[in-house]
Amino acid sequence: MTVREFNFDGLIGSTHNYAGLSYGNVASATHQHRPSHPREAALQGLQKMQTLAALGCGQAILPPLRRPRPGFLRQLGFVGGTDAQLIQSAHRVAPELVAACYSAASMWTANAATISPSVDCGDHRLHLSPANLASTLHRSLEADETTRILRAIFANENEFTVHDPLPSAAALSDEGAANHIRLCDKHGNAAIEIFVYGSDPLNPLAPKPEKFPARQTRLAAESIARRHQLDPAVTLHWQQNPVAIDAGVFHNDVISVGNQNVLLCHECAFVDQTPRLTELRSLFGSKFDAQLYVIEFSNAELPLADAVRSYLFNSQLVTRPDGNMTLICPIECSEIESARRCTERILQEPNPVDDVRFLNLRQSMNNGGGPACLRLRVVLTESQVGQIHPGVVLTDRLAAELEVWIKRHYRETLSPADLVDPDLLVESWDAIDDLSRILGLQLVA
Ligand code: SUG
């Protein structure tokens, strides 16, 4: 069957700012309260999408959520005649709550949902489980809106099932595809799906991080695999190494990345890594007539701190139409010596990766979001491609329109104090109204 992998990138929203809301995310804490550059951020993200499209990869966008979301402040008991007054009064008491209602974090669409292509699923529909993002307050506000948008884009119920997010409970905390790896020989064949969890609330004896929170639970991952009707024989649940979480690896996609028959990982990625990888090799060998390339990096080659600073494993690994692979790295990987050497090793060793690109995504990186955070992978059959909402597929024309839209609506600079500026609210909502028109998609509930 002809299939195509699409990357749905988050179009970076006009309220992109550094509020330091994500405990355990080192970059977010480091850049807290610094001015951000929303226009530059969005153009950097668009540039990445265009690079992928030029490589021949399927490229689409997920729109930013409408921010601010003053209804959240009202739910928490704040009052104000107008939304601007409400925001100002809440800001006097709790600026971090105002930052949460202004957050543009939906840009990191690797956390929007977990996707299982139809070929992996018992009912042969493509399953999407929007993430509840229950472990951080600002991101938990994304789940209902993301679900609505995914239902509008993947509307055909004969082809797609968009589930509700899992109940928003600590034991079911789910961060989406950032903790999910799909390995196979070809995208069109049923794959091995690996779910990586950070904590196992039903097993008090499981190892735990000591410093930072584990965001993904085993119970959430198992529930998603069940809903997606995955074959248990090729569905693996691995635990993320708590040492990595304590070093700032808040999602698995900061310590490993897989695509088809290639898995890049740090030696500190998983609990019991050696037996896990042995099990994977044997499963892959029994299922596919293709070689699995596991490229593991030692702590000596790439200290954990450098893995987190460079975001090497948050590179996007994509298959080009010629069958070989390109690694889209953050530019930091070319600047940090250890990470740069790792990219050289990948190119030197025999494996399908023959091209490495370094992209400047610093505005997103400063909040802990690299190339792979900014995209949600969706493997679609030819007929499913025709069923998604066409307005979100990136064409040259849409890219040009988005560039004009960004330049028209986005500020150059945003400081934390600007979040109480009533003009920012109006500007941000106008931008979303205009985007609804460009995409032909109703973005306001
Ligand atoms: O959830 N940052 C995001 C970054 C998400 C990265 N995604 C993946 N690894 N897939 C997060 O921590 C920062 C928000 C702030 O500080 O304002 C933030 O939410």
Short mmCIF file of C-alpha atoms and ligand atoms in Angstrom, two decimals:
data_model
loop_
_atom_site.label_atom_id
_atom_site.label_comp_id
_atom_site.label_asym_id
_atom_site.label_seq_id
_atom_site.Cartn_x
_atom_site.Cartn_y
_atom_site.Cartn_z
CA MET A 1 0.00 0.00 0.00
CA THR A 2 1.28 3.47 -0.82
CA VAL A 3 1.67 5.52 2.33
CA ARG A 4 3.29 8.81 3.15
CA GLU A 5 4.54 10.17 6.43
CA PHE A 6 3.36 13.72 7.10
CA ASN A 7 4.87 15.95 9.71
CA PHE A 8 2.25 18.21 11.23
CA ASP A 9 4.28 21.09 12.61
CA GLY A 10 2.93 23.44 15.22
CA LEU A 11 2.67 26.91 13.75
CA ILE A 12 4.28 28.97 16.51
CA GLY A 13 1.74 31.29 18.13
CA SER A 14 1.98 35.05 18.49
CA THR A 15 2.19 34.90 22.31
CA HIS A 16 5.41 32.85 22.37
CA ASN A 17 7.12 33.89 25.61
CA TYR A 18 9.52 32.67 28.26
CA ALA A 19 7.61 32.24 31.51
CA GLY A 20 9.58 29.35 32.99
CA LEU A 21 6.47 27.26 33.42
CA SER A 22 7.96 23.80 32.92
CA TYR A 23 9.77 22.49 35.98
CA GLY A 24 12.31 19.88 34.89
CA ASN A 25 12.80 21.54 31.49
CA VAL A 26 16.25 23.11 31.85
CA ALA A 27 15.97 25.51 28.89
CA SER A 28 12.59 26.84 30.07
CA ALA A 29 14.03 27.57 33.53
CA THR A 30 17.18 29.15 32.09
CA HIS A 31 15.28 31.57 29.87
CA GLN A 32 12.54 32.47 32.35
CA HIS A 33 11.53 36.16 32.13
CA ARG A 34 13.82 36.92 29.19
CA PRO A 35 12.25 38.73 26.25
CA SER A 36 11.12 36.44 23.44
CA HIS A 37 10.86 37.14 19.72
CA PRO A 38 7.56 35.73 18.47
CA ARG A 39 7.96 36.83 14.85
CA GLU A 40 11.41 35.33 14.57
CA ALA A 41 10.19 32.17 16.35
CA ALA A 42 7.33 31.63 13.90
CA LEU A 43 9.53 32.32 10.87
CA GLN A 44 12.14 29.85 12.15
CA GLY A 45 9.42 27.22 12.49
CA LEU A 46 8.06 27.96 9.02
CA GLN A 47 11.56 27.71 7.58
CA LYS A 48 11.87 24.21 9.03
CA MET A 49 8.58 23.18 7.45
CA GLN A 50 9.76 24.49 4.08
CA THR A 51 13.05 22.61 4.41
CA LEU A 52 11.17 19.35 5.00
CA ALA A 53 8.77 20.01 2.13
CA ALA A 54 11.73 20.72 -0.17
CA LEU A 55 13.21 17.33 0.80
CA GLY A 56 10.02 15.75 -0.54
CA CYS A 57 8.48 14.96 2.86
CA GLY A 58 4.77 15.37 3.52
CA GLN A 59 4.32 18.59 5.48
CA ALA A 60 1.26 20.06 7.15
CA ILE A 61 0.57 22.42 10.01
CA LEU A 62 -1.38 22.41 13.23
CA PRO A 63 -2.63 25.92 14.03
CA PRO A 64 -1.75 27.63 17.29
CA LEU A 65 -4.45 27.64 19.98
CA ARG A 66 -6.32 30.87 20.65
CA ARG A 67 -4.48 32.65 23.43
CA PRO A 68 -4.99 34.21 25.91
CA ARG A 69 -7.67 31.94 27.37
CA PRO A 70 -9.32 34.16 29.99
CA GLY A 71 -12.03 31.57 30.68
CA PHE A 72 -9.38 29.66 32.61
CA LEU A 73 -8.81 32.62 34.93
CA ARG A 74 -12.57 32.97 35.47
CA GLN A 75 -12.74 29.26 36.35
CA LEU A 76 -10.19 29.97 39.08
CA GLY A 77 -12.37 32.70 40.57
CA PHE A 78 -10.76 35.84 39.14
CA VAL A 79 -13.15 38.55 38.05
CA GLY A 80 -13.03 41.55 35.74
CA GLY A 81 -15.55 43.45 33.66
CA THR A 82 -13.64 42.95 30.43
CA ASP A 83 -11.17 40.20 29.61
CA ALA A 84 -8.35 42.78 29.71
CA GLN A 85 -9.39 43.89 33.21
CA LEU A 86 -9.66 40.28 34.32
CA ILE A 87 -6.11 39.59 33.12
CA GLN A 88 -4.80 42.69 34.87
CA SER A 89 -6.41 41.81 38.18
CA ALA A 90 -5.23 38.17 38.00
CA HIS A 91 -1.72 39.37 37.14
CA ARG A 92 -1.48 41.38 40.38
CA VAL A 93 -2.05 38.17 42.39
CA ALA A 94 -0.69 35.36 40.21
CA PRO A 95 1.37 36.35 37.14
CA GLU A 96 2.21 32.69 36.52
CA LEU A 97 -1.50 31.94 35.96
CA VAL A 98 -1.72 34.73 33.43
CA ALA A 99 1.35 33.27 31.74
CA ALA A 100 -0.38 29.88 31.67
CA CYS A 101 -3.44 31.37 29.98
CA TYR A 102 -1.15 33.10 27.44
CA SER A 103 1.13 30.11 26.80
CA ALA A 104 1.97 29.26 23.19
CA ALA A 105 3.20 25.79 24.21
CA SER A 106 0.84 24.05 21.77
CA MET A 107 3.58 24.71 19.19
CA TRP A 108 5.26 21.49 20.39
CA THR A 109 2.92 19.19 18.55
CA ALA A 110 4.93 16.06 19.41
CA ASN A 111 2.92 16.46 22.62
CA ALA A 112 -0.42 17.00 20.90
CA ALA A 113 -1.32 13.34 20.51
CA THR A 114 -0.10 9.77 20.05
CA ILE A 115 -0.76 8.45 16.56
CA SER A 116 -1.00 4.87 15.38
CA PRO A 117 -1.31 4.51 11.60
CA SER A 118 -4.19 2.35 10.39
CA VAL A 119 -1.89 -0.53 9.42
CA ASP A 120 -0.95 -0.99 13.10
CA CYS A 121 -4.51 -0.89 14.44
CA GLY A 122 -6.97 -3.80 14.83
CA ASP A 123 -9.85 -1.97 13.12
CA HIS A 124 -7.63 -0.57 10.31
CA ARG A 125 -8.49 3.00 11.19
CA LEU A 126 -5.84 5.56 12.05
CA HIS A 127 -6.07 6.26 15.79
CA LEU A 128 -5.21 9.58 17.39
CA SER A 129 -5.16 10.01 21.17
CA PRO A 130 -4.82 13.67 22.12
CA ALA A 131 -2.56 14.00 25.16
CA ASN A 132 -4.05 15.23 28.44
CA LEU A 133 -0.73 16.94 29.33
CA ALA A 134 -1.85 16.61 32.95
CA SER A 135 1.59 17.08 34.45
CA THR A 136 1.91 20.83 33.77
CA LEU A 137 -0.86 23.35 34.38
CA HIS A 138 -0.23 25.50 31.31
CA ARG A 139 -0.11 22.52 28.97
CA SER A 140 -3.17 20.82 30.47
CA LEU A 141 -5.14 23.72 28.95
CA GLU A 142 -4.31 22.46 25.46
CA ALA A 143 -6.08 19.10 25.51
CA ASP A 144 -9.70 20.10 24.83
CA GLU A 145 -8.84 22.59 22.07
CA THR A 146 -6.32 20.27 20.43
CA THR A 147 -8.93 17.51 20.39
CA ARG A 148 -11.42 19.80 18.65
CA ILE A 149 -8.87 20.84 16.03
CA LEU A 150 -7.73 17.26 15.39
CA ARG A 151 -11.40 16.26 14.94
CA ALA A 152 -11.82 19.05 12.39
CA ILE A 153 -8.71 17.99 10.44
CA PHE A 154 -9.23 14.23 10.72
CA ALA A 155 -13.00 14.37 10.38
CA ASN A 156 -13.75 11.22 8.36
CA GLU A 157 -14.77 8.65 10.96
CA ASN A 158 -14.44 5.77 8.51
CA GLU A 159 -10.72 6.48 8.27
CA PHE A 160 -9.82 8.20 11.55
CA THR A 161 -10.67 7.80 15.22
CA VAL A 162 -9.83 10.83 17.34
CA HIS A 163 -10.24 9.68 20.93
CA ASP A 164 -10.93 11.89 23.91
CA PRO A 165 -7.79 12.63 25.93
CA LEU A 166 -7.33 10.21 28.83
CA PRO A 167 -8.91 11.45 32.10
CA SER A 168 -6.78 14.20 33.55
CA ALA A 169 -5.35 12.35 36.54
CA ALA A 170 -1.77 12.08 37.75
CA ALA A 171 -1.78 8.29 37.24
CA LEU A 172 -2.83 8.80 33.60
CA SER A 173 -0.52 11.68 32.74
CA ASP A 174 0.16 11.52 29.00
CA GLU A 175 2.51 13.63 26.85
CA GLY A 176 1.77 12.15 23.45
CA ALA A 177 4.09 11.11 20.66
CA ALA A 178 7.16 12.54 22.38
CA ASN A 179 7.24 9.24 24.27
CA HIS A 180 6.43 6.96 21.35
CA ILE A 181 8.70 5.34 18.74
CA ARG A 182 7.54 3.39 15.71
CA LEU A 183 10.01 0.99 14.05
CA CYS A 184 9.45 -1.01 10.84
CA ASP A 185 11.03 -1.75 7.48
CA LYS A 186 8.62 0.47 5.51
CA HIS A 187 6.12 2.98 6.87
CA GLY A 188 3.31 1.09 5.12
CA ASN A 189 3.90 -2.13 7.10
CA ALA A 190 2.60 -2.85 10.60
CA ALA A 191 5.27 -1.64 12.98
CA ILE A 192 6.72 -2.29 16.40
CA GLU A 193 5.40 0.51 18.60
CA ILE A 194 7.50 1.39 21.63
CA PHE A 195 5.90 3.42 24.41
CA VAL A 196 8.32 4.99 26.88
CA TYR A 197 7.02 5.90 30.33
CA GLY A 198 8.69 7.78 33.15
CA SER A 199 6.72 6.46 36.09
CA ASP A 200 4.57 3.49 36.95
CA PRO A 201 2.03 4.62 39.56
CA LEU A 202 0.67 1.09 39.99
CA ASN A 203 4.10 -0.27 40.90
CA PRO A 204 5.55 1.56 43.92
CA LEU A 205 8.82 -0.37 43.53
CA ALA A 206 9.59 0.92 40.02
CA PRO A 207 12.58 3.29 39.87
CA LYS A 208 11.73 7.02 40.03
CA PRO A 209 13.55 10.25 39.34
CA GLU A 210 14.61 12.10 42.51
CA LYS A 211 14.68 15.67 41.34
CA PHE A 212 12.36 16.32 38.42
CA PRO A 213 8.88 14.96 37.68
CA ALA A 214 8.30 12.01 35.34
CA ARG A 215 5.61 13.18 32.95
CA GLN A 216 4.42 10.01 31.23
CA THR A 217 2.91 7.09 33.11
CA ARG A 218 2.89 3.45 32.18
CA LEU A 219 -0.86 3.29 32.77
CA ALA A 220 -1.44 6.06 30.22
CA ALA A 221 0.76 4.34 27.64
CA GLU A 222 -0.93 0.95 28.13
CA SER A 223 -4.36 2.55 27.88
CA ILE A 224 -3.48 4.22 24.60
CA ALA A 225 -2.09 1.00 23.15
CA ARG A 226 -5.36 -0.74 24.13
CA ARG A 227 -7.56 1.98 22.59
CA HIS A 228 -5.55 1.90 19.40
CA GLN A 229 -6.08 -1.86 19.20
CA LEU A 230 -2.38 -2.53 18.82
CA ASP A 231 -1.05 -6.06 18.63
CA PRO A 232 0.45 -6.77 22.09
CA ALA A 233 3.07 -9.02 20.47
CA VAL A 234 4.70 -5.99 18.82
CA THR A 235 3.92 -3.32 21.42
CA LEU A 236 6.69 -2.63 23.91
CA HIS A 237 6.53 -0.61 27.12
CA TRP A 238 9.94 0.62 28.22
CA GLN A 239 10.78 2.78 31.18
CA GLN A 240 12.78 5.93 30.69
CA ASN A 241 15.95 6.07 32.76
CA PRO A 242 15.22 8.26 35.84
CA VAL A 243 18.83 9.47 35.77
CA ALA A 244 18.08 11.07 32.40
CA ILE A 245 14.88 12.70 33.71
CA ASP A 246 16.89 14.22 36.56
CA ALA A 247 19.37 15.57 34.00
CA GLY A 248 16.56 17.45 32.21
CA VAL A 249 15.24 14.78 29.81
CA PHE A 250 11.57 15.45 30.46
CA HIS A 251 10.42 13.54 27.35
CA ASN A 252 11.89 10.48 25.68
CA ASP A 253 12.40 12.43 22.46
CA VAL A 254 15.19 14.34 24.22
CA ILE A 255 17.20 11.09 24.56
CA SER A 256 16.22 8.88 21.60
CA VAL A 257 14.71 9.08 18.14
CA GLY A 258 13.62 6.34 15.77
CA ASN A 259 12.52 6.16 12.17
CA GLN A 260 11.75 2.98 10.23
CA ASN A 261 14.81 0.75 10.83
CA VAL A 262 17.04 3.29 12.59
CA LEU A 263 17.08 4.01 16.32
CA LEU A 264 19.43 6.65 17.74
CA CYS A 265 19.74 6.66 21.52
CA HIS A 266 21.94 7.64 24.41
CA GLU A 267 23.20 4.81 26.62
CA CYS A 268 21.22 6.34 29.53
CA ALA A 269 17.89 6.44 27.68
CA PHE A 270 16.08 3.41 29.12
CA VAL A 271 15.95 1.29 32.27
CA ASP A 272 17.62 -2.10 31.56
CA GLN A 273 18.72 -0.78 28.21
CA THR A 274 20.92 -3.69 27.11
CA PRO A 275 18.25 -6.43 27.51
CA ARG A 276 15.61 -4.11 26.03
CA LEU A 277 17.67 -3.51 22.90
CA THR A 278 18.45 -7.23 22.59
CA GLU A 279 14.73 -7.99 22.78
CA LEU A 280 14.04 -5.31 20.17
CA ARG A 281 16.68 -6.66 17.77
CA SER A 282 15.27 -10.15 17.96
CA LEU A 283 11.65 -8.95 17.52
CA PHE A 284 12.62 -6.77 14.57
CA GLY A 285 14.60 -9.65 13.01
CA SER A 286 11.65 -12.04 13.38
CA LYS A 287 9.19 -9.59 11.82
CA PHE A 288 11.02 -7.81 9.05
CA ASP A 289 13.38 -8.77 6.29
CA ALA A 290 15.54 -5.71 6.94
CA GLN A 291 18.41 -4.76 9.18
CA LEU A 292 17.76 -2.70 12.31
CA TYR A 293 20.40 -0.04 12.95
CA VAL A 294 20.67 0.87 16.62
CA ILE A 295 23.15 3.72 17.02
CA GLU A 296 23.88 4.10 20.71
CA PHE A 297 26.01 6.92 22.12
CA SER A 298 27.98 6.51 25.33
CA ASN A 299 28.10 9.06 28.09
CA ALA A 300 31.79 9.45 27.33
CA GLU A 301 31.01 10.46 23.75
CA LEU A 302 28.06 12.64 24.65
CA PRO A 303 27.67 13.51 28.32
CA LEU A 304 24.00 13.70 29.33
CA ALA A 305 24.34 17.44 29.92
CA ASP A 306 25.51 17.87 26.29
CA ALA A 307 22.63 15.71 25.04
CA VAL A 308 20.25 18.10 26.81
CA ARG A 309 22.07 21.28 25.70
CA SER A 310 22.43 20.19 22.08
CA TYR A 311 19.11 18.33 21.75
CA LEU A 312 20.83 15.90 19.37
CA PHE A 313 18.14 13.26 19.95
CA ASN A 314 15.43 15.81 19.30
CA SER A 315 16.61 15.93 15.73
CA GLN A 316 14.02 14.91 13.19
CA LEU A 317 14.93 11.70 11.39
CA VAL A 318 13.02 11.51 8.12
CA THR A 319 12.96 9.24 5.09
CA ARG A 320 13.28 11.04 1.79
CA PRO A 321 11.50 9.84 -1.37
CA ASP A 322 14.80 8.21 -2.49
CA GLY A 323 14.60 5.93 0.58
CA ASN A 324 17.58 7.38 2.46
CA MET A 325 17.29 9.47 5.58
CA THR A 326 18.02 13.05 6.59
CA LEU A 327 18.70 14.13 10.16
CA ILE A 328 17.38 17.63 10.87
CA CYS A 329 19.39 18.83 13.87
CA PRO A 330 19.13 21.99 15.92
CA ILE A 331 22.00 24.35 15.09
CA GLU A 332 23.30 23.82 18.64
CA CYS A 333 24.48 20.36 17.48
CA SER A 334 26.97 22.04 15.15
CA GLU A 335 28.23 24.29 17.96
CA ILE A 336 28.68 21.72 20.73
CA GLU A 337 31.75 19.68 19.87
CA SER A 338 30.58 16.35 21.35
CA ALA A 339 27.24 16.52 19.56
CA ARG A 340 28.86 17.51 16.26
CA ARG A 341 31.14 14.45 16.48
CA CYS A 342 28.09 12.27 17.04
CA THR A 343 26.53 13.57 13.82
CA GLU A 344 29.80 12.75 12.03
CA ARG A 345 29.72 9.24 13.45
CA ILE A 346 26.17 8.76 12.19
CA LEU A 347 27.26 9.77 8.69
CA GLN A 348 30.39 7.60 8.74
CA GLU A 349 28.78 4.36 9.91
CA PRO A 350 26.86 2.16 7.50
CA ASN A 351 23.17 3.07 7.94
CA PRO A 352 20.48 4.82 5.86
CA VAL A 353 21.30 8.33 7.19
CA ASP A 354 23.35 10.16 4.54
CA ASP A 355 22.42 13.78 5.12
CA VAL A 356 22.58 16.01 8.19
CA ARG A 357 21.14 19.54 8.30
CA PHE A 358 21.51 22.09 11.08
CA LEU A 359 18.60 24.48 11.52
CA ASN A 360 18.27 27.58 13.64
CA LEU A 361 15.27 27.08 15.92
CA ARG A 362 16.68 28.97 18.88
CA GLN A 363 13.46 30.72 19.83
CA SER A 364 11.77 27.36 20.40
CA MET A 365 14.94 25.71 21.74
CA ASN A 366 15.11 28.34 24.49
CA ASN A 367 11.89 26.86 25.86
CA GLY A 368 13.09 23.26 25.48
CA GLY A 369 11.55 22.57 22.06
CA GLY A 370 13.76 21.26 19.24
CA PRO A 371 12.95 20.13 15.69
CA ALA A 372 11.21 16.91 16.76
CA CYS A 373 9.16 18.63 19.48
CA LEU A 374 7.68 20.91 16.85
CA ARG A 375 6.18 18.12 14.78
CA LEU A 376 3.61 15.35 15.01
CA ARG A 377 4.22 12.45 12.67
CA VAL A 378 1.22 10.95 10.89
CA VAL A 379 1.62 8.08 8.44
CA LEU A 380 -1.26 8.31 5.96
CA THR A 381 -2.42 6.05 3.16
CA GLU A 382 -2.99 7.67 -0.20
CA SER A 383 -6.75 7.72 0.33
CA GLN A 384 -6.36 9.18 3.84
CA VAL A 385 -4.24 12.01 2.44
CA GLY A 386 -7.31 12.95 0.40
CA GLN A 387 -9.49 12.87 3.53
CA ILE A 388 -7.64 15.30 5.80
CA HIS A 389 -8.66 18.94 5.83
CA PRO A 390 -6.79 20.26 2.75
CA GLY A 391 -6.24 23.75 4.16
CA VAL A 392 -3.51 22.57 6.55
CA VAL A 393 -1.26 20.92 3.96
CA LEU A 394 1.81 23.09 3.35
CA THR A 395 2.07 24.27 -0.23
CA ASP A 396 4.30 27.07 -1.55
CA ARG A 397 1.22 29.24 -1.62
CA LEU A 398 0.25 28.52 1.99
CA ALA A 399 3.85 29.07 3.14
CA ALA A 400 3.87 32.47 1.42
CA GLU A 401 0.51 33.39 2.96
CA LEU A 402 1.69 32.34 6.41
CA GLU A 403 4.83 34.43 6.10
CA VAL A 404 2.75 37.51 5.31
CA TRP A 405 0.34 36.63 8.15
CA ILE A 406 3.20 36.28 10.66
CA LYS A 407 4.76 39.56 9.62
CA ARG A 408 1.40 41.30 9.84
CA HIS A 409 0.30 40.01 13.25
CA TYR A 410 3.37 39.13 15.31
CA ARG A 411 5.41 41.36 17.55
CA GLU A 412 9.18 41.44 17.22
CA THR A 413 9.65 41.21 20.98
CA LEU A 414 7.54 40.18 23.94
CA SER A 415 8.51 40.69 27.57
CA PRO A 416 6.72 39.11 30.54
CA ALA A 417 5.25 42.51 31.47
CA ASP A 418 3.62 42.74 28.02
CA LEU A 419 1.16 39.99 28.94
CA VAL A 420 -1.00 42.60 30.70
CA ASP A 421 -1.03 44.88 27.67
CA PRO A 422 -4.68 44.91 26.49
CA ASP A 423 -3.53 45.42 22.89
CA LEU A 424 -1.74 42.06 22.95
CA LEU A 425 -5.02 40.27 23.61
CA VAL A 426 -6.73 41.98 20.68
CA GLU A 427 -3.77 41.41 18.36
CA SER A 428 -3.53 37.72 19.25
CA TRP A 429 -7.23 37.05 18.71
CA ASP A 430 -7.23 38.99 15.44
CA ALA A 431 -4.34 36.84 14.26
CA ILE A 432 -6.32 33.67 14.98
CA ASP A 433 -9.42 35.01 13.20
CA ASP A 434 -7.32 35.79 10.15
CA LEU A 435 -5.69 32.35 10.28
CA SER A 436 -9.12 30.67 10.41
CA ARG A 437 -9.85 32.32 7.10
CA ILE A 438 -6.48 31.36 5.55
CA LEU A 439 -6.80 27.71 6.57
CA GLY A 440 -10.55 27.46 6.01
CA LEU A 441 -10.79 26.01 9.50
CA GLN A 442 -12.93 27.25 12.38
CA LEU A 443 -10.37 27.96 15.11
CA VAL A 444 -12.67 29.60 17.64
CA ALA A 445 -14.98 27.25 19.58
O1 SUG B 1 6.38 20.89 27.75
N1 SUG B 1 8.08 23.87 27.07
C1 SUG B 1 7.61 22.57 26.62
C2 SUG B 1 8.60 21.95 25.67
C3 SUG B 1 8.02 20.71 25.03
C4 SUG B 1 9.03 19.97 24.24
N2 SUG B 1 8.45 18.87 23.61
C5 SUG B 1 9.04 17.67 23.37
N3 SUG B 1 10.15 17.33 23.94
N4 SUG B 1 8.43 16.85 22.60
C6 SUG B 1 7.35 21.65 27.81
O2 SUG B 1 8.15 21.68 28.76
C7 SUG B 1 7.92 25.98 28.22
C8 SUG B 1 6.87 26.94 28.68
C9 SUG B 1 7.37 28.16 29.41
O3 SUG B 1 8.34 28.04 30.14
O4 SUG B 1 6.75 29.20 29.22
C10 SUG B 1 7.30 24.69 27.75
O5 SUG B 1 6.12 24.44 27.99
#
